[in-house]
mmCIF file of C-alpha atoms and ligand atoms in Angstrom:
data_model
loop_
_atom_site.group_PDB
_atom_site.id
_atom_site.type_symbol
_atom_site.label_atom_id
_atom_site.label_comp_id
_atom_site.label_asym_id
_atom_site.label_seq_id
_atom_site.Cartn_x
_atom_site.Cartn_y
_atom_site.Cartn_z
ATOM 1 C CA UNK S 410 0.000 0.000 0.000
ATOM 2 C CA UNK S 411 0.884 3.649 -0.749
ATOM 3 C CA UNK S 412 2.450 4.862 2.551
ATOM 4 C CA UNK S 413 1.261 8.465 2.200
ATOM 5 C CA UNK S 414 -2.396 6.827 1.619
ATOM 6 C CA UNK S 415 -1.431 4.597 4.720
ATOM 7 C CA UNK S 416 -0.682 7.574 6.713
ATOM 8 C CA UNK S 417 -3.969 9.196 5.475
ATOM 9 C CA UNK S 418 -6.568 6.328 5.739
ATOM 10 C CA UNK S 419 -5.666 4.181 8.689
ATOM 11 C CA UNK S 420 -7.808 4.927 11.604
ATOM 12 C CA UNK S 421 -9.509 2.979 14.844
ATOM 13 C CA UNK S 422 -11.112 -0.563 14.128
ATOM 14 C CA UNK S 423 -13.491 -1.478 16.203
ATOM 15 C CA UNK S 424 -15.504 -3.715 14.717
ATOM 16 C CA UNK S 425 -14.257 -7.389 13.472
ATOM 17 C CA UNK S 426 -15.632 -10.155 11.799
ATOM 18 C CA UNK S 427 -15.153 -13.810 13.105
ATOM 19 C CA UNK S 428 -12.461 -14.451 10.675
ATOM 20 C CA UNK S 429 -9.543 -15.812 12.673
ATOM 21 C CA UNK S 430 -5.978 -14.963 12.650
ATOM 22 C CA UNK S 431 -3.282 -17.477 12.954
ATOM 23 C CA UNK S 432 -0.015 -16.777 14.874
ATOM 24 C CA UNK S 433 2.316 -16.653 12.038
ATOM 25 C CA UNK S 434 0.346 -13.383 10.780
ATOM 26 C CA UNK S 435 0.820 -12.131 14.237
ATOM 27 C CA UNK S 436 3.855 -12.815 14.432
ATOM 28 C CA UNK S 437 4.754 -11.646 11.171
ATOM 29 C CA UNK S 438 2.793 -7.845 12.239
ATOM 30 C CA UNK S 439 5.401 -8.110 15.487
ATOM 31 C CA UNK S 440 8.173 -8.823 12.937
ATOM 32 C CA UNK S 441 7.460 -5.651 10.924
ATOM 33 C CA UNK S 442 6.516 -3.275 14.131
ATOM 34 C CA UNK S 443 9.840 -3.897 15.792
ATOM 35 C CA UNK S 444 11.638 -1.660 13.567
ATOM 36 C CA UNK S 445 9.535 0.889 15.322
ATOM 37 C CA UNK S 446 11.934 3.972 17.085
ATOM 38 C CA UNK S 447 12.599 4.159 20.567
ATOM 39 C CA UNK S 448 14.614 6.658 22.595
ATOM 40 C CA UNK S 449 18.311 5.314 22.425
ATOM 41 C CA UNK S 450 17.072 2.510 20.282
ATOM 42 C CA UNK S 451 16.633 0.576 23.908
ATOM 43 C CA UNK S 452 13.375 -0.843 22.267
ATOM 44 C CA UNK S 453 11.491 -1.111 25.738
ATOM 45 C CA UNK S 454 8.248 -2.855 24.298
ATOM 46 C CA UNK S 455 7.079 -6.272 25.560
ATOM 47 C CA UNK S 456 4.370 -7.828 24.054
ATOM 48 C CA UNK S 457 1.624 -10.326 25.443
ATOM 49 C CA UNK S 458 -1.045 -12.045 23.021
ATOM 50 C CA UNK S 459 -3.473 -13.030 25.058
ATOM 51 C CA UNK S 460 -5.168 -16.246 23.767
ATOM 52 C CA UNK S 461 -6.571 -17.686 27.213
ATOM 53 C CA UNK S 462 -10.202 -16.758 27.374
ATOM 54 C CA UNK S 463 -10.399 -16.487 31.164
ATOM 55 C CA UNK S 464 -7.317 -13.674 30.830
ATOM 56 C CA UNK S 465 -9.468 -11.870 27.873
ATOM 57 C CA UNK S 466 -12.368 -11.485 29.888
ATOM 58 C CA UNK S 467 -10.869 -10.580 32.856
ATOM 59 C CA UNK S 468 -8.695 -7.611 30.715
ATOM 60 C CA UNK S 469 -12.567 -6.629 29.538
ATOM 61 C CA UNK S 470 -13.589 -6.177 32.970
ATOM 62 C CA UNK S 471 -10.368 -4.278 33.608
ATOM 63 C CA UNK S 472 -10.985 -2.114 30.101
ATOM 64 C CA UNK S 473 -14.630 -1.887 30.992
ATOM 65 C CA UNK S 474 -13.775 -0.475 34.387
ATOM 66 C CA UNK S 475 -12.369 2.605 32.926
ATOM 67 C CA UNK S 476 -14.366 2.546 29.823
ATOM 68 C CA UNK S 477 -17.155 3.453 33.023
ATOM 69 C CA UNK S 478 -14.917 6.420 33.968
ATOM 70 C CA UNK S 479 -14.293 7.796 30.244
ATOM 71 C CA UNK S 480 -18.402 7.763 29.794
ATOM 72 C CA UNK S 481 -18.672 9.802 32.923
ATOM 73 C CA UNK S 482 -16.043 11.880 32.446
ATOM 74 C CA UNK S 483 -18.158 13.038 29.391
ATOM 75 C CA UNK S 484 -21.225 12.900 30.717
ATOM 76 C CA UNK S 485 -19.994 15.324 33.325
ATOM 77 C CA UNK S 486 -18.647 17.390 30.051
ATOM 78 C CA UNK S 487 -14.848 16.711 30.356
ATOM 79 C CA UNK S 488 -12.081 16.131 28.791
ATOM 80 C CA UNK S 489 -11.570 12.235 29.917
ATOM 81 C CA UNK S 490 -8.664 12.151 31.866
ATOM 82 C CA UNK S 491 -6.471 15.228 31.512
ATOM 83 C CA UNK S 492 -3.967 15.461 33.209
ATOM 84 C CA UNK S 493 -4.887 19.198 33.847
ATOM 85 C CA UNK S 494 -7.921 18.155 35.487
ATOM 86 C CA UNK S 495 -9.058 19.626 38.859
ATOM 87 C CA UNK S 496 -9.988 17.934 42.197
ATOM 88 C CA UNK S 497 -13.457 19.155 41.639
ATOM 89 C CA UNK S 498 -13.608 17.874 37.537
ATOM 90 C CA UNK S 499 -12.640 14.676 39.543
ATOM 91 C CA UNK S 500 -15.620 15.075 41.915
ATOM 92 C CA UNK S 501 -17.976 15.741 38.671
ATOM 93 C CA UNK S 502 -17.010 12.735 36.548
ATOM 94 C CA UNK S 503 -17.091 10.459 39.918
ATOM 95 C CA UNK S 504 -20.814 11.290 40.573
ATOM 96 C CA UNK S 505 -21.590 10.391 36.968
ATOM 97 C CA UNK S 506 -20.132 6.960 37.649
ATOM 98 C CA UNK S 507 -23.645 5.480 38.007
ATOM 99 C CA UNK S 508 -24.866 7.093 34.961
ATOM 100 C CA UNK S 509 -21.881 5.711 32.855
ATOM 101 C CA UNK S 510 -22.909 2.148 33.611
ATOM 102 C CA UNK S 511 -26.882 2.603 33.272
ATOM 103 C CA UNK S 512 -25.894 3.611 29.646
ATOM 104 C CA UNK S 513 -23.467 0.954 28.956
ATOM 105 C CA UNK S 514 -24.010 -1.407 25.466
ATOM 106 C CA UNK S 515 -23.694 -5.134 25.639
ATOM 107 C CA UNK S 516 -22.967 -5.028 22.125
ATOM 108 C CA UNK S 517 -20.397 -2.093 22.420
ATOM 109 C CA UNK S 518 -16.382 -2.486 22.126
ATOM 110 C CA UNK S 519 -15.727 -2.102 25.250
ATOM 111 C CA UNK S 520 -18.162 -4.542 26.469
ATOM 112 C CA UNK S 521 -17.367 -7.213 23.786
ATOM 113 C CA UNK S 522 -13.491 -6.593 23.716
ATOM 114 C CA UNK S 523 -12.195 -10.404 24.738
ATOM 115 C CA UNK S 524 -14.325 -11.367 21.464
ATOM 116 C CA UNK S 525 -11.753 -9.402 19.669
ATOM 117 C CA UNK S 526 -9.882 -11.949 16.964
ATOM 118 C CA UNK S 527 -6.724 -10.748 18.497
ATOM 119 C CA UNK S 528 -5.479 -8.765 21.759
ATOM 120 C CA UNK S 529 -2.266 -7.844 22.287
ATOM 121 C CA UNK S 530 -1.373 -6.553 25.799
ATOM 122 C CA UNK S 531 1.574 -4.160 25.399
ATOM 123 C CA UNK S 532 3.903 -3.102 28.220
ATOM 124 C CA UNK S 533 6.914 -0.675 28.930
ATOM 125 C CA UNK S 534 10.007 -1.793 30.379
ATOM 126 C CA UNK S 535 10.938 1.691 32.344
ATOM 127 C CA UNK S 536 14.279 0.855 33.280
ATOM 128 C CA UNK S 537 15.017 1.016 29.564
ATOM 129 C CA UNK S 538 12.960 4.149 28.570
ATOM 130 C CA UNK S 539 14.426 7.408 27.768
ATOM 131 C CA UNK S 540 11.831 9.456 29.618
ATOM 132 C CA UNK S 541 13.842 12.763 29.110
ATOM 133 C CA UNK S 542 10.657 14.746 31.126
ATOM 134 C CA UNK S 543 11.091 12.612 34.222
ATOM 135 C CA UNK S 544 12.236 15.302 36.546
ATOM 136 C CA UNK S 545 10.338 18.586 34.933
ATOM 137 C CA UNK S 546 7.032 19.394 37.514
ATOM 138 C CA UNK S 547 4.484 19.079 35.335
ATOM 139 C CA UNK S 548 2.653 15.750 33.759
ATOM 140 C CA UNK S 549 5.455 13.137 32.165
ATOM 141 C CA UNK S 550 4.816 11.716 28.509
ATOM 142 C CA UNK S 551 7.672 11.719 26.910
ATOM 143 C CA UNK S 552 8.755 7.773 27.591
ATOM 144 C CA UNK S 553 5.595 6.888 25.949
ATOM 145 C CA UNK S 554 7.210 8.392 22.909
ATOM 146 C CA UNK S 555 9.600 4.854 23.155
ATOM 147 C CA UNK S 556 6.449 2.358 22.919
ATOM 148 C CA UNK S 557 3.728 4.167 21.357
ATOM 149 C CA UNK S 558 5.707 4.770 17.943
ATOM 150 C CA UNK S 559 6.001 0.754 18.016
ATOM 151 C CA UNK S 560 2.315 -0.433 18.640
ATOM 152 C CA UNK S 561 1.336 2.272 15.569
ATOM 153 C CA UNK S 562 3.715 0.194 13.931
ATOM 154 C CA UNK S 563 1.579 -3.275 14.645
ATOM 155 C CA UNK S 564 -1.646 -1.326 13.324
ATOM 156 C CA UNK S 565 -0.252 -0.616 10.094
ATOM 157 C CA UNK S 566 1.563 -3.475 9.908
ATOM 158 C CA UNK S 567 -2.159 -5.193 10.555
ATOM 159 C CA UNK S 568 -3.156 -2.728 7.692
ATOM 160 C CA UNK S 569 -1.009 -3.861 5.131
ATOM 161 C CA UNK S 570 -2.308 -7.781 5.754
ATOM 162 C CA UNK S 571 -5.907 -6.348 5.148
ATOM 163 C CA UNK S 572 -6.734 -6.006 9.045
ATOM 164 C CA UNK S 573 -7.994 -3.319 11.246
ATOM 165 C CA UNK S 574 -7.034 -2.575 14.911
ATOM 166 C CA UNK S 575 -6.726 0.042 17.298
ATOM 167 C CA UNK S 576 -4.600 0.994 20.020
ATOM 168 C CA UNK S 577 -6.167 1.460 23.809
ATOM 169 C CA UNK S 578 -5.385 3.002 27.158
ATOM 170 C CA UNK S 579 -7.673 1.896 29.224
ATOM 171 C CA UNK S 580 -5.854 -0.712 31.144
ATOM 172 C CA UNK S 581 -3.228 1.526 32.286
ATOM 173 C CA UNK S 582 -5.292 2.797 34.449
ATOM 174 C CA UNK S 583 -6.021 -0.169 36.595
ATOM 175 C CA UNK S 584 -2.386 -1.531 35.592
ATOM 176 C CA UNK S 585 -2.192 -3.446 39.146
ATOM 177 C CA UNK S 586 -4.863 -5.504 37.989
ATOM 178 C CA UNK S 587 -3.267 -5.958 34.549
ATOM 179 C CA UNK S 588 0.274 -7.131 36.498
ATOM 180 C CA UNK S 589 -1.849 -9.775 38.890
ATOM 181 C CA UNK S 590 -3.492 -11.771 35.443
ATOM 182 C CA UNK S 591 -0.255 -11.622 33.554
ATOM 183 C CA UNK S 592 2.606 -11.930 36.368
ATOM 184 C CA UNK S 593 4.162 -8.724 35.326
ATOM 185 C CA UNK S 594 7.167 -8.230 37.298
ATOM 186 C CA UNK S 595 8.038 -5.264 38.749
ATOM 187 C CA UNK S 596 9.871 -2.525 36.563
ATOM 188 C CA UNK S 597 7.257 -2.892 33.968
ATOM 189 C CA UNK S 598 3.991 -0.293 32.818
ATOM 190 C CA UNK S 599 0.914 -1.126 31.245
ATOM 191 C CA UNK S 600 1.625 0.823 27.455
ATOM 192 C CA UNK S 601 -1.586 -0.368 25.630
ATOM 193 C CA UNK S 602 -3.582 -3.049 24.630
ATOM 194 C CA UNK S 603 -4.266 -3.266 20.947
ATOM 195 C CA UNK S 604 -7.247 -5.417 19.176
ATOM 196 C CA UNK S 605 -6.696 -6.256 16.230
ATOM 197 C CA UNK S 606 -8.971 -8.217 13.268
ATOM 198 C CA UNK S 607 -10.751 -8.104 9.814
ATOM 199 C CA UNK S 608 -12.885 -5.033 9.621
ATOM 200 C CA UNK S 609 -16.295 -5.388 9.560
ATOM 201 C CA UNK S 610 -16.919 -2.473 7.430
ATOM 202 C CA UNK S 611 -15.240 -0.074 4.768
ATOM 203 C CA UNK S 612 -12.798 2.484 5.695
ATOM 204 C CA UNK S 613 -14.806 5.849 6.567
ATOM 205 C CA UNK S 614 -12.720 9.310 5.574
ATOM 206 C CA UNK S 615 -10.980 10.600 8.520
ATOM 207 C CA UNK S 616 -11.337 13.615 10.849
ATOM 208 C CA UNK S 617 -8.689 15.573 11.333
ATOM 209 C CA UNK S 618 -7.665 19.104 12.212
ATOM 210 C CA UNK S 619 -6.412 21.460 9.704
ATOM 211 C CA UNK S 620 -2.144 22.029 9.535
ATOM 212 C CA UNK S 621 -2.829 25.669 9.658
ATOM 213 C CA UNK S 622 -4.599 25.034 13.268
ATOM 214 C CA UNK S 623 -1.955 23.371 15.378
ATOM 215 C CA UNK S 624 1.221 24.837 13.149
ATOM 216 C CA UNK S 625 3.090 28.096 13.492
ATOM 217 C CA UNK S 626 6.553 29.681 12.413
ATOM 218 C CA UNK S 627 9.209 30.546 15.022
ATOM 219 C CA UNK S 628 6.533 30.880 17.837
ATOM 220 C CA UNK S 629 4.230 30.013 19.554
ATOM 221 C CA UNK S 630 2.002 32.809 18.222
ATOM 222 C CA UNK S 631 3.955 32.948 15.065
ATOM 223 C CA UNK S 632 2.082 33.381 11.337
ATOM 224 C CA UNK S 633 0.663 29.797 10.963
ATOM 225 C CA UNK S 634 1.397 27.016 8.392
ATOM 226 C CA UNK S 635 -0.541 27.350 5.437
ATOM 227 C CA UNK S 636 -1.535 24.050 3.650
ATOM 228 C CA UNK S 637 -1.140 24.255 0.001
ATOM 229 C CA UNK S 638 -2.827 20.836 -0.012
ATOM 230 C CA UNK S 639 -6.009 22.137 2.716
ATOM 231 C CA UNK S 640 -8.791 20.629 -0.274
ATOM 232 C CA UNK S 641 -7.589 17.302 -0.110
ATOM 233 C CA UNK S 642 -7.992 17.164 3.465
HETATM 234 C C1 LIG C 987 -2.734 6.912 22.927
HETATM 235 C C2 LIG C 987 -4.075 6.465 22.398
HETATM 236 C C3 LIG C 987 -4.968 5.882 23.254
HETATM 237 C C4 LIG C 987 -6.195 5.428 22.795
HETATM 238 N N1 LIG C 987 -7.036 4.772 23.645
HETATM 239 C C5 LIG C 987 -8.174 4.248 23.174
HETATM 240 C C6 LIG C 987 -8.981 3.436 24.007
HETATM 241 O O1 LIG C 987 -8.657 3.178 25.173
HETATM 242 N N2 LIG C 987 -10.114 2.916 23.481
HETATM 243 C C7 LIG C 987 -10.485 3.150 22.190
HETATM 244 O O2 LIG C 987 -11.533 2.640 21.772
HETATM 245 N N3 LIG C 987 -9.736 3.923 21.369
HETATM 246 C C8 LIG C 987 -8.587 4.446 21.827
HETATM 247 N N4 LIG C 987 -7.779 5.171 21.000
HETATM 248 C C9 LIG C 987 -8.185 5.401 19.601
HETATM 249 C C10 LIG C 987 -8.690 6.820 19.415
HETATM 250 O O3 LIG C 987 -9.966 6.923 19.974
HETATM 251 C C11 LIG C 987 -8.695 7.122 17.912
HETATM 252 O O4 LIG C 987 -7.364 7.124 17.461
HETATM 253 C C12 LIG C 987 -9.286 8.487 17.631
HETATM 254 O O5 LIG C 987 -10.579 8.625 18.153
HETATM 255 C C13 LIG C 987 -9.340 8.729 16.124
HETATM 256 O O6 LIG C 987 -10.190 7.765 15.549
HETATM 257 P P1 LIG C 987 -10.203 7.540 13.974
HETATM 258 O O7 LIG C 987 -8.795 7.197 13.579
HETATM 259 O O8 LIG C 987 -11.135 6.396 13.721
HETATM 260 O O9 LIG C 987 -10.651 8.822 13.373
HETATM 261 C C14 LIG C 987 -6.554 5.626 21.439
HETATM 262 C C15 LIG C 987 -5.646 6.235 20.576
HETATM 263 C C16 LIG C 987 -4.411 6.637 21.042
HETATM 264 C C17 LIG C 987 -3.433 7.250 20.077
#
């Protein structure tokens, strides 16, 4: 596939048919992800597939958990879990809790996400990650930059073998839980876990923000980017 139509069409799967996918296409979307960059090259990722049905639905109840909070964090008209957020936004999305579950789908992703052809639980090994933010006083991301770049990597490798996918953060949140069902030693964070499969349905166009909104010269407040290309979006 065309990598710049790659880069343009490739969004969040959800949805998968029953079609099954062997371990030597898995393991061939692992073999193509690991030239993914990492800070230093240390290549922190460690990867799970979870196969064991009792382990899937137990990472659903984990996912669904704070799949709960996400809903109420909207409901309550937040951002879901910034790391800006207030004691009080905290308060609001916690009273919505209740509200978040009454309107839960049995048939939605989160719900259904151990039927998912493939699940790949993704973890961080933070004694190699470059996390170059670790001692600034303000919220830490940039070790992610080390893993994240890697499980894009498995979607589009998943892409190019006709697939769909998407990365998720859910399970970080209740990693503890994640590190009891999978005997995660110590040292290690929950990065993502990624479901993977054969669409169910056609590619839909992607929304995305403009260049000129997010892109400036030599400042902050500098003239912005213009995008010859802005009618193609
Ligand atoms: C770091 C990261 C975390 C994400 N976490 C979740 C998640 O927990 N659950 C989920 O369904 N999608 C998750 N997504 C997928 C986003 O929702 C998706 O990329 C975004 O909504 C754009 O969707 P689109 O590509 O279909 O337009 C995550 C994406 C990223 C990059």
């Amino acid at each position: 596939m065309d990598l710049r139509q790659a880069l343009r069409t490739t969004g969040a799967t959800r949805s998968f048919t029953d079609r099954e996918i062997d371990r030597d296409t898995i393991a061939a979307i692992l073999d193509d992800a690991r030239f993914a960059p990492s800070g230093g090259n240390r290549q922190a990722w460690r990867v799970i597939v979870v196969e064991d049905a009792a382990k899937r639905l137990a990472l659903r109840d984990i996912y669904l958990d704070t799949w709960h909070d996400y809903i109420a964090h909207i409901l309550g008209g937040l951002i879901p879990f910034s790391p800006l957020a207030t004691d009080d936004d905290r308060a609001v999305a916690a009273a919505k809790r209740d509200d978040a579950i009454a309107i839960s789908k049995p048939d939605g992703f989160a719900e259904t996400l151990h039927e998912a052809p493939v699940l790949l639980l993704v973890l961080a090994d933070l004694s190699l990650l470059a996390a170059l933010d670790r001692d600034l006083d303000r919220y830490q991301f940039a070790g992610g930059g080390s893993i994240y770049p890697f499980v894009w990597n498995v979607i589009l490798a998943a892409r190019d073998r006709g697939l769909g996918g998407v990365m998720t953060t859910m399970a970080v949140r209740y990693e503890d839980r994640v590190f009891d069902l999978f005997d995660v030693p110590d040292g290690f964070g929950v990065a993502a876990v990624v479901a993977l499969g054969e669409p169910t349905k056609a590619l839909s166009k992607l929304t995305r923000q403009d260049v000129a909104s997010f892109a400036t010269y030599d400042s902050f407040s500098g003239p912005v980017v213009e995008n010859p290309n802005r009618a193609e979006s």
